[in-house]
Amino acid sequence: MKIKCCDSSLDENKAKDLLSNSGLNRTKMKVTILLELSSAKTPLSVADIYQELGDESCDKSTVFRTINQFKEKGLVREINLGEDFNRYEIINPDHEHSHHHHHVRCRECGDIKLIEKCDLSPFEKMISKLGYKKMEHYLEFTGICSKCA
Amino acid sequence: MKIKCCDSSLDENKAKDLLSNSGLNRTKMKVTILLELSSAKTPLSVADIYQELGDESCDKSTVFRTINQFKEKGLVREINLGEDFNRYEIINPDHEHSHHHHHVRCRECGDIKLIEKCDLSPFEKMISKLGYKKMEHYLEFTGICSKCA
DNA sequence: CGATAACTGCAAGTAAGTTGCAGTTAAGCC
DNA sequence: GGCTTAACTGCAACTTACTTGCAGTTATCG
């Protein structure tokens, strides 16, 4: 099992705590997936996750089910970067992926970078005036990166 | 910020002209699909399109192929509103869907409204500084509308 | 330790979107 | 109008992301 715990702010114990606090069982599989998401430099697809596990692989249905649980419990957020599958990234107060942000994806090489800043409050204020509540927004960028230009 | 409802600005002859100008054959099927997209109040999914045709139905593969041609020729734009399928709306200089805009979708009833205004130039400037060219952005809102609140 | 609920692997199933092929239709030229 | 060719269409089979039912396993908690 290859889990890169380099600069990750999540270790096995913290992962287990997160699971317990979310009412999920602290199984080996759930911990593994959570750590993999935590140490990833970019949002991962479900295929990324179960291919990464290699020998100790688990079934893709398990990954899908686990990810959906994480999503329901607010441990991960789902994003779509214009590919034909979704990606997931961890939400953890101690983690750099946790705060609200967006992404740029290179349409050539597929490389994904984080965009830290986001102020769409003027938009949301105006939409609120139309009677909408509980606004959420979804914003992603694509472009051609400097390597591919 | 303005939300408009749509009135179709496309009739059969204009549709045929659009097809010819795009280098596509003026077939009954292509005209029909173009008119249906033109008169739609919200972006349509491919399933919407071929179910709407009813008796005069055509194969879903035809709709997919046609929509892809329209997309390549710049006649329609593809959008994803957080559902598990794409939607398409017409781009026509005479048509109010033609200019760049976004949408709010009610997470309860699924109703979709247009958002006219969009100024993300500060974001795009910032990203340009990272070396990205040919920026595109994708922005959609969801919320709970006044009827469903 | 034992009961129960949550979890997992497997295989089979959905549904969006694609593709190969053979028959049909539109475009262009005479 | 008729002819040729390329574009188009319907059908069926396929691909792929994601889901589901079931039976066996594992975690939790008393």
CSV table of C-alpha atoms (C1' of nucleotides) in Angstrom, one decimal:
chain,number,residue,atom,x,y,z
A,1,MET,CA,0.0,0.0,0.0
A,2,LYS,CA,1.7,3.1,-1.2
A,3,ILE,CA,0.4,6.1,0.7
A,4,LYS,CA,2.5,9.3,0.4
A,5,CYS,CA,2.2,11.1,3.7
A,6,CYS,CA,4.7,13.8,2.8
A,7,ASP,CA,3.3,17.2,3.8
A,8,SER,CA,-0.1,15.9,4.4
A,9,SER,CA,-1.8,17.4,7.4
A,10,LEU,CA,-3.7,14.2,7.9
A,11,ASP,CA,-2.2,11.1,9.5
A,12,GLU,CA,-3.8,7.8,10.3
A,13,ASN,CA,-5.0,8.8,13.7
A,14,LYS,CA,-6.5,12.0,12.5
A,15,ALA,CA,-8.2,10.2,9.7
A,16,LYS,CA,-9.7,7.7,12.1
A,17,ASP,CA,-10.9,10.5,14.3
A,18,LEU,CA,-12.5,12.2,11.3
A,19,LEU,CA,-14.3,9.0,10.5
A,20,SER,CA,-15.5,8.4,14.0
A,21,ASN,CA,-16.7,12.0,14.3
A,22,SER,CA,-18.7,11.5,11.1
A,23,GLY,CA,-20.4,8.3,12.3
A,24,LEU,CA,-18.5,6.1,9.9
A,25,ASN,CA,-16.6,2.9,10.8
A,26,ARG,CA,-12.8,3.2,11.1
A,27,THR,CA,-12.1,0.5,8.5
A,28,LYS,CA,-8.8,0.1,6.8
A,29,MET,CA,-10.3,0.9,3.4
A,30,LYS,CA,-11.9,4.2,4.5
A,31,VAL,CA,-8.7,5.3,6.3
A,32,THR,CA,-6.7,4.4,3.2
A,33,ILE,CA,-9.0,6.4,0.8
A,34,LEU,CA,-9.1,9.3,3.2
A,35,LEU,CA,-5.3,9.5,3.4
A,36,GLU,CA,-4.9,9.2,-0.3
A,37,LEU,CA,-7.3,12.1,-0.9
A,38,SER,CA,-5.5,14.0,1.8
A,39,SER,CA,-2.0,13.6,0.3
A,40,ALA,CA,-3.1,14.2,-3.3
A,41,LYS,CA,-1.8,17.4,-5.0
A,42,THR,CA,-4.9,17.6,-7.2
A,43,PRO,CA,-8.5,16.5,-6.9
A,44,LEU,CA,-8.7,12.7,-7.6
A,45,SER,CA,-11.2,10.8,-9.7
A,46,VAL,CA,-12.5,7.5,-8.4
A,47,ALA,CA,-10.5,5.7,-11.0
A,48,ASP,CA,-7.3,7.5,-9.7
A,49,ILE,CA,-8.1,6.2,-6.3
A,50,TYR,CA,-8.6,2.6,-6.9
A,51,GLN,CA,-5.9,2.4,-9.5
A,52,GLU,CA,-3.4,4.0,-7.1
A,53,LEU,CA,-4.1,1.3,-4.5
A,54,GLY,CA,-2.6,-1.3,-6.8
A,55,ASP,CA,-2.0,-4.6,-5.1
A,56,GLU,CA,-4.1,-3.9,-2.1
A,57,SER,CA,-6.8,-2.7,-4.5
A,58,CYS,CA,-10.4,-2.6,-3.5
A,59,ASP,CA,-13.4,-2.8,-5.7
A,60,LYS,CA,-14.5,0.3,-7.5
A,61,SER,CA,-18.0,0.0,-6.1
A,62,THR,CA,-16.4,0.3,-2.6
A,63,VAL,CA,-14.6,3.5,-3.7
A,64,PHE,CA,-17.8,4.9,-5.1
A,65,ARG,CA,-19.8,4.0,-2.0
A,66,THR,CA,-17.1,5.4,0.3
A,67,ILE,CA,-16.7,8.6,-1.6
A,68,ASN,CA,-20.5,9.1,-1.5
A,69,GLN,CA,-20.5,8.7,2.2
A,70,PHE,CA,-17.6,11.1,2.5
A,71,LYS,CA,-19.6,13.5,0.4
A,72,GLU,CA,-22.7,13.2,2.5
A,73,LYS,CA,-20.7,13.7,5.7
A,74,GLY,CA,-19.0,16.7,4.3
A,75,LEU,CA,-15.5,15.2,4.3
A,76,VAL,CA,-15.0,15.7,0.6
A,77,ARG,CA,-16.3,18.0,-2.1
A,78,GLU,CA,-17.1,16.9,-5.6
A,79,ILE,CA,-15.9,18.9,-8.6
A,80,ASN,CA,-16.1,18.6,-12.3
A,81,LEU,CA,-13.3,20.0,-14.3
A,82,GLY,CA,-14.9,19.5,-17.7
A,83,GLU,CA,-13.8,15.9,-17.9
A,84,ASP,CA,-16.3,13.1,-18.3
A,85,PHE,CA,-15.9,12.1,-14.7
A,86,ASN,CA,-16.0,13.8,-11.3
A,87,ARG,CA,-13.0,14.5,-9.0
A,88,TYR,CA,-12.9,14.8,-5.3
A,89,GLU,CA,-10.9,16.7,-2.8
A,90,ILE,CA,-10.7,16.6,0.9
A,91,ILE,CA,-12.3,19.1,3.2
A,92,ASN,CA,-10.4,19.3,6.5
A,93,PRO,CA,-10.0,22.4,8.7
A,94,ASP,CA,-6.3,21.7,9.0
A,95,HIS,CA,-5.8,21.0,5.3
A,96,GLU,CA,-5.0,23.4,2.5
A,97,HIS,CA,-7.8,22.1,0.4
A,98,SER,CA,-10.4,22.9,3.0
A,99,HIS,CA,-11.2,26.5,2.2
A,100,HIS,CA,-13.4,27.5,-0.6
A,101,HIS,CA,-11.4,27.8,-3.9
A,102,HIS,CA,-11.5,26.9,-7.6
A,103,HIS,CA,-9.3,25.4,-10.2
A,104,VAL,CA,-7.7,26.0,-13.6
A,105,ARG,CA,-7.3,23.0,-15.8
A,106,CYS,CA,-5.0,23.0,-18.9
A,107,ARG,CA,-7.1,21.8,-21.8
A,108,GLU,CA,-3.9,20.4,-23.4
A,109,CYS,CA,-2.1,18.5,-20.7
A,110,GLY,CA,-4.8,18.2,-18.1
A,111,ASP,CA,-2.7,19.7,-15.4
A,112,ILE,CA,-4.8,21.2,-12.5
A,113,LYS,CA,-3.9,24.2,-10.4
A,114,LEU,CA,-5.6,25.8,-7.4
A,115,ILE,CA,-7.0,29.3,-7.5
A,116,GLU,CA,-7.2,30.6,-4.0
A,117,LYS,CA,-9.2,33.8,-4.3
A,118,CYS,CA,-12.9,33.9,-4.8
A,119,ASP,CA,-15.3,36.7,-4.2
A,120,LEU,CA,-18.6,36.2,-6.0
A,121,SER,CA,-20.6,37.9,-3.2
A,122,PRO,CA,-21.8,40.7,-5.6
A,123,PHE,CA,-23.3,38.0,-7.8
A,124,GLU,CA,-24.9,36.1,-5.0
A,125,LYS,CA,-26.3,39.2,-3.4
A,126,MET,CA,-28.1,40.0,-6.6
A,127,ILE,CA,-29.4,36.5,-7.1
A,128,SER,CA,-30.6,36.6,-3.5
A,129,LYS,CA,-32.7,39.6,-4.3
A,130,LEU,CA,-34.6,37.3,-6.8
A,131,GLY,CA,-35.7,35.2,-3.9
A,132,TYR,CA,-33.1,32.5,-3.9
A,133,LYS,CA,-31.8,31.2,-0.6
A,134,LYS,CA,-28.9,29.0,0.3
A,135,MET,CA,-26.9,30.0,-2.7
A,136,GLU,CA,-24.0,28.0,-3.9
A,137,HIS,CA,-21.8,28.6,-6.8
A,138,TYR,CA,-19.6,26.5,-9.0
A,139,LEU,CA,-16.7,28.1,-10.8
A,140,GLU,CA,-13.9,26.5,-12.8
A,141,PHE,CA,-11.5,27.7,-15.3
A,142,THR,CA,-9.7,26.1,-18.3
A,143,GLY,CA,-6.9,27.5,-20.4
A,144,ILE,CA,-3.7,26.5,-22.1
A,145,CYS,CA,-0.8,26.5,-19.7
A,146,SER,CA,2.6,27.9,-20.3
A,147,LYS,CA,4.2,24.5,-21.0
A,148,CYS,CA,1.6,23.8,-23.7
A,149,ALA,CA,1.3,27.2,-25.3
B,1,MET,CA,-28.6,41.6,-13.1
B,2,LYS,CA,-31.5,40.7,-15.3
B,3,ILE,CA,-33.3,37.5,-15.9
B,4,LYS,CA,-35.2,37.2,-19.1
B,5,CYS,CA,-37.6,34.7,-20.4
B,6,CYS,CA,-37.2,33.7,-24.0
B,7,ASP,CA,-39.0,34.3,-27.1
B,8,SER,CA,-37.8,32.4,-30.1
B,9,SER,CA,-36.1,34.5,-32.7
B,10,LEU,CA,-35.5,31.6,-35.1
B,11,ASP,CA,-37.9,30.5,-37.8
B,12,GLU,CA,-37.5,27.6,-40.3
B,13,ASN,CA,-35.8,29.8,-43.0
B,14,LYS,CA,-33.4,31.3,-40.6
B,15,ALA,CA,-32.6,27.9,-39.2
B,16,LYS,CA,-31.8,26.6,-42.7
B,17,ASP,CA,-29.6,29.6,-43.3
B,18,LEU,CA,-27.7,28.9,-40.1
B,19,LEU,CA,-27.2,25.4,-41.2
B,20,SER,CA,-26.0,26.3,-44.7
B,21,ASN,CA,-23.7,29.0,-43.3
B,22,SER,CA,-22.1,26.4,-41.0
B,23,GLY,CA,-21.5,23.9,-43.8
B,24,LEU,CA,-24.2,21.5,-42.6
B,25,ASN,CA,-26.9,19.9,-44.7
B,26,ARG,CA,-30.4,21.5,-44.3
B,27,THR,CA,-32.1,18.2,-43.3
B,28,LYS,CA,-35.5,18.0,-41.7
B,29,MET,CA,-33.9,16.6,-38.6
B,30,LYS,CA,-31.3,19.3,-38.2
B,31,VAL,CA,-33.9,22.0,-38.7
B,32,THR,CA,-36.2,20.4,-36.2
B,33,ILE,CA,-33.6,20.1,-33.5
B,34,LEU,CA,-32.3,23.7,-34.1
B,35,LEU,CA,-35.9,25.1,-33.8
B,36,GLU,CA,-36.5,23.1,-30.7
B,37,LEU,CA,-33.4,24.4,-29.1
B,38,SER,CA,-34.3,27.9,-30.2
B,39,SER,CA,-37.8,27.9,-28.7
B,40,ALA,CA,-36.8,26.2,-25.5
B,41,LYS,CA,-37.1,28.3,-22.3
B,42,THR,CA,-34.2,26.5,-20.6
B,43,PRO,CA,-31.2,24.6,-21.9
B,44,LEU,CA,-32.2,21.2,-23.2
B,45,SER,CA,-30.7,17.8,-22.6
B,46,VAL,CA,-30.4,15.4,-25.5
B,47,ALA,CA,-33.0,13.2,-23.8
B,48,ASP,CA,-35.3,16.3,-23.7
B,49,ILE,CA,-34.8,16.7,-27.4
B,50,TYR,CA,-35.6,13.3,-28.7
B,51,GLN,CA,-38.4,12.7,-26.2
B,52,GLU,CA,-40.0,16.0,-27.2
B,53,LEU,CA,-40.1,14.9,-30.8
B,54,GLY,CA,-42.5,12.1,-29.9
B,55,ASP,CA,-44.0,10.6,-33.1
B,56,GLU,CA,-41.6,12.3,-35.3
B,57,SER,CA,-38.9,10.9,-33.1
B,58,CYS,CA,-35.4,10.3,-34.3
B,59,ASP,CA,-32.7,8.1,-32.9
B,60,LYS,CA,-30.8,9.3,-29.9
B,61,SER,CA,-27.5,8.7,-31.7
B,62,THR,CA,-28.7,11.2,-34.3
B,63,VAL,CA,-29.4,13.8,-31.7
B,64,PHE,CA,-26.0,13.3,-30.1
B,65,ARG,CA,-24.3,13.5,-33.5
B,66,THR,CA,-26.2,16.5,-34.5
B,67,ILE,CA,-25.6,18.3,-31.2
B,68,ASN,CA,-21.9,17.6,-31.5
B,69,GLN,CA,-21.9,19.1,-35.0
B,70,PHE,CA,-23.7,22.1,-33.7
B,71,LYS,CA,-21.2,22.4,-30.9
B,72,GLU,CA,-18.2,22.2,-33.3
B,73,LYS,CA,-19.8,24.8,-35.6
B,74,GLY,CA,-20.5,27.1,-32.7
B,75,LEU,CA,-24.3,26.9,-33.0
B,76,VAL,CA,-24.9,25.7,-29.5
B,77,ARG,CA,-23.0,25.7,-26.2
B,78,GLU,CA,-22.8,22.9,-23.8
B,79,ILE,CA,-23.5,23.5,-20.1
B,80,ASN,CA,-23.6,21.3,-17.1
B,81,LEU,CA,-25.9,22.4,-14.3
B,82,GLY,CA,-24.8,19.8,-11.7
B,83,GLU,CA,-27.1,17.1,-13.2
B,84,ASP,CA,-25.7,13.9,-14.5
B,85,PHE,CA,-26.1,14.9,-18.1
B,86,ASN,CA,-25.3,17.9,-20.2
B,87,ARG,CA,-27.6,20.6,-21.5
B,88,TYR,CA,-27.4,22.7,-24.6
B,89,GLU,CA,-28.6,26.1,-25.6
B,90,ILE,CA,-28.5,27.9,-28.9
B,91,ILE,CA,-26.0,30.6,-29.8
B,92,ASN,CA,-27.5,32.9,-32.4
B,93,PRO,CA,-26.6,36.6,-32.8
B,94,ASP,CA,-30.4,37.4,-33.0
B,95,HIS,CA,-31.2,35.3,-30.0
B,96,GLU,CA,-31.0,36.3,-26.4
B,97,HIS,CA,-29.2,33.1,-25.5
B,98,SER,CA,-26.3,34.1,-27.7
B,99,HIS,CA,-24.3,36.4,-25.4
B,100,HIS,CA,-22.2,35.0,-22.5
B,101,HIS,CA,-24.3,34.4,-19.4
B,102,HIS,CA,-24.8,31.9,-16.6
B,103,HIS,CA,-27.7,30.2,-14.8
B,104,VAL,CA,-29.2,29.6,-11.4
B,105,ARG,CA,-30.8,26.3,-10.9
B,106,CYS,CA,-33.2,25.6,-8.0
B,107,ARG,CA,-31.9,22.5,-6.1
B,108,GLU,CA,-35.5,21.7,-5.2
B,109,CYS,CA,-37.6,22.0,-8.3
B,110,GLY,CA,-34.9,22.1,-10.9
B,111,ASP,CA,-36.1,25.3,-12.4
B,112,ILE,CA,-33.4,27.2,-14.4
B,113,LYS,CA,-33.1,30.9,-14.8
B,114,LEU,CA,-30.6,33.0,-16.7
B,115,ILE,CA,-28.1,35.4,-15.1
B,116,GLU,CA,-27.1,38.1,-17.5
B,117,LYS,CA,-24.2,39.7,-15.9
B,118,CYS,CA,-20.7,38.3,-15.7
B,119,ASP,CA,-17.5,40.0,-14.9
B,120,LEU,CA,-14.8,37.6,-14.0
B,121,SER,CA,-12.0,39.7,-15.5
B,122,PRO,CA,-10.2,40.1,-12.2
B,123,PHE,CA,-10.0,36.3,-11.9
B,124,GLU,CA,-8.9,35.8,-15.4
B,125,LYS,CA,-6.2,38.4,-15.1
B,126,MET,CA,-4.9,36.7,-12.1
B,127,ILE,CA,-4.8,33.3,-13.8
B,128,SER,CA,-3.2,34.9,-16.9
B,129,LYS,CA,-0.3,35.8,-14.7
B,130,LEU,CA,0.3,32.1,-14.0
B,131,GLY,CA,1.0,31.7,-17.8
B,132,TYR,CA,-2.4,30.5,-18.9
B,133,LYS,CA,-3.7,31.5,-22.3
B,134,LYS,CA,-7.1,31.2,-24.0
B,135,MET,CA,-8.9,31.3,-20.7
B,136,GLU,CA,-12.5,30.1,-20.5
B,137,HIS,CA,-14.6,29.9,-17.4
B,138,TYR,CA,-17.5,28.0,-16.3
B,139,LEU,CA,-19.8,29.5,-13.6
B,140,GLU,CA,-23.1,28.2,-12.4
B,141,PHE,CA,-25.2,28.9,-9.4
B,142,THR,CA,-27.7,26.8,-7.4
B,143,GLY,CA,-30.0,27.8,-4.6
B,144,ILE,CA,-33.5,27.3,-3.3
B,145,CYS,CA,-36.0,29.4,-5.2
B,146,SER,CA,-38.8,31.5,-3.6
B,147,LYS,CA,-41.5,28.9,-4.5
B,148,CYS,CA,-39.6,26.1,-2.8
B,149,ALA,CA,-38.3,27.9,0.2
C,1,DC,C1',-17.5,-12.5,23.9
C,2,DG,C1',-21.7,-12.1,21.4
C,3,DA,C1',-25.3,-9.4,18.7
C,4,DT,C1',-26.0,-6.2,15.4
C,5,DA,C1',-25.2,-2.9,12.1
C,6,DA,C1',-21.9,-1.2,8.9
C,7,DC,C1',-18.8,-2.5,5.5
C,8,DT,C1',-16.8,-5.0,1.3
C,9,DG,C1',-16.3,-7.8,-3.1
C,10,DC,C1',-18.5,-9.6,-6.8
C,11,DA,C1',-21.4,-9.7,-10.5
C,12,DA,C1',-25.0,-7.7,-12.8
C,13,DG,C1',-27.5,-3.6,-14.1
C,14,DT,C1',-28.3,1.7,-15.5
C,15,DA,C1',-27.8,5.4,-18.4
C,16,DA,C1',-25.2,8.9,-21.1
C,17,DG,C1',-22.7,9.1,-24.9
C,18,DT,C1',-20.1,6.7,-29.1
C,19,DT,C1',-19.4,4.0,-33.2
C,20,DG,C1',-19.7,0.8,-37.4
C,21,DC,C1',-22.5,-0.2,-41.0
C,22,DA,C1',-26.0,-0.2,-44.5
C,23,DG,C1',-29.7,2.3,-46.4
C,24,DT,C1',-31.5,7.3,-47.4
C,25,DT,C1',-31.3,12.1,-48.5
C,26,DA,C1',-29.3,16.6,-49.8
C,27,DA,C1',-25.9,19.3,-52.6
C,28,DG,C1',-23.7,20.4,-56.6
C,29,DC,C1',-22.8,19.9,-61.3
C,30,DC,C1',-24.3,18.8,-66.0
D,1,DG,C1',-34.8,17.3,-64.5
D,2,DG,C1',-31.2,13.4,-63.7
D,3,DC,C1',-26.7,11.8,-61.9
D,4,DT,C1',-22.8,11.4,-58.6
D,5,DT,C1',-21.0,11.9,-54.3
D,6,DA,C1',-20.8,13.2,-49.7
D,7,DA,C1',-23.5,14.0,-45.8
D,8,DC,C1',-27.0,12.2,-43.0
D,9,DT,C1',-29.9,8.8,-40.4
D,10,DG,C1',-31.5,4.5,-37.8
D,11,DC,C1',-30.3,0.5,-35.8
D,12,DA,C1',-27.7,-2.2,-32.8
D,13,DA,C1',-23.8,-3.0,-30.4
D,14,DC,C1',-20.5,-0.9,-27.6
D,15,DT,C1',-17.9,2.0,-23.9
D,16,DT,C1',-17.7,3.9,-19.5
D,17,DA,C1',-19.0,6.2,-15.1
D,18,DC,C1',-21.7,5.0,-11.6
D,19,DT,C1',-25.3,2.0,-8.9
D,20,DT,C1',-27.4,-2.0,-6.7
D,21,DG,C1',-28.6,-6.7,-4.7
D,22,DC,C1',-26.7,-10.1,-2.2
D,23,DA,C1',-23.8,-12.9,0.6
D,24,DG,C1',-19.9,-13.0,3.5
D,25,DT,C1',-16.8,-10.1,6.6
D,26,DT,C1',-15.5,-6.7,10.0
D,27,DA,C1',-16.2,-3.0,13.3
D,28,DT,C1',-18.7,-1.2,17.3
D,29,DC,C1',-20.7,-1.5,21.6
D,30,DG,C1',-22.8,-3.5,25.4
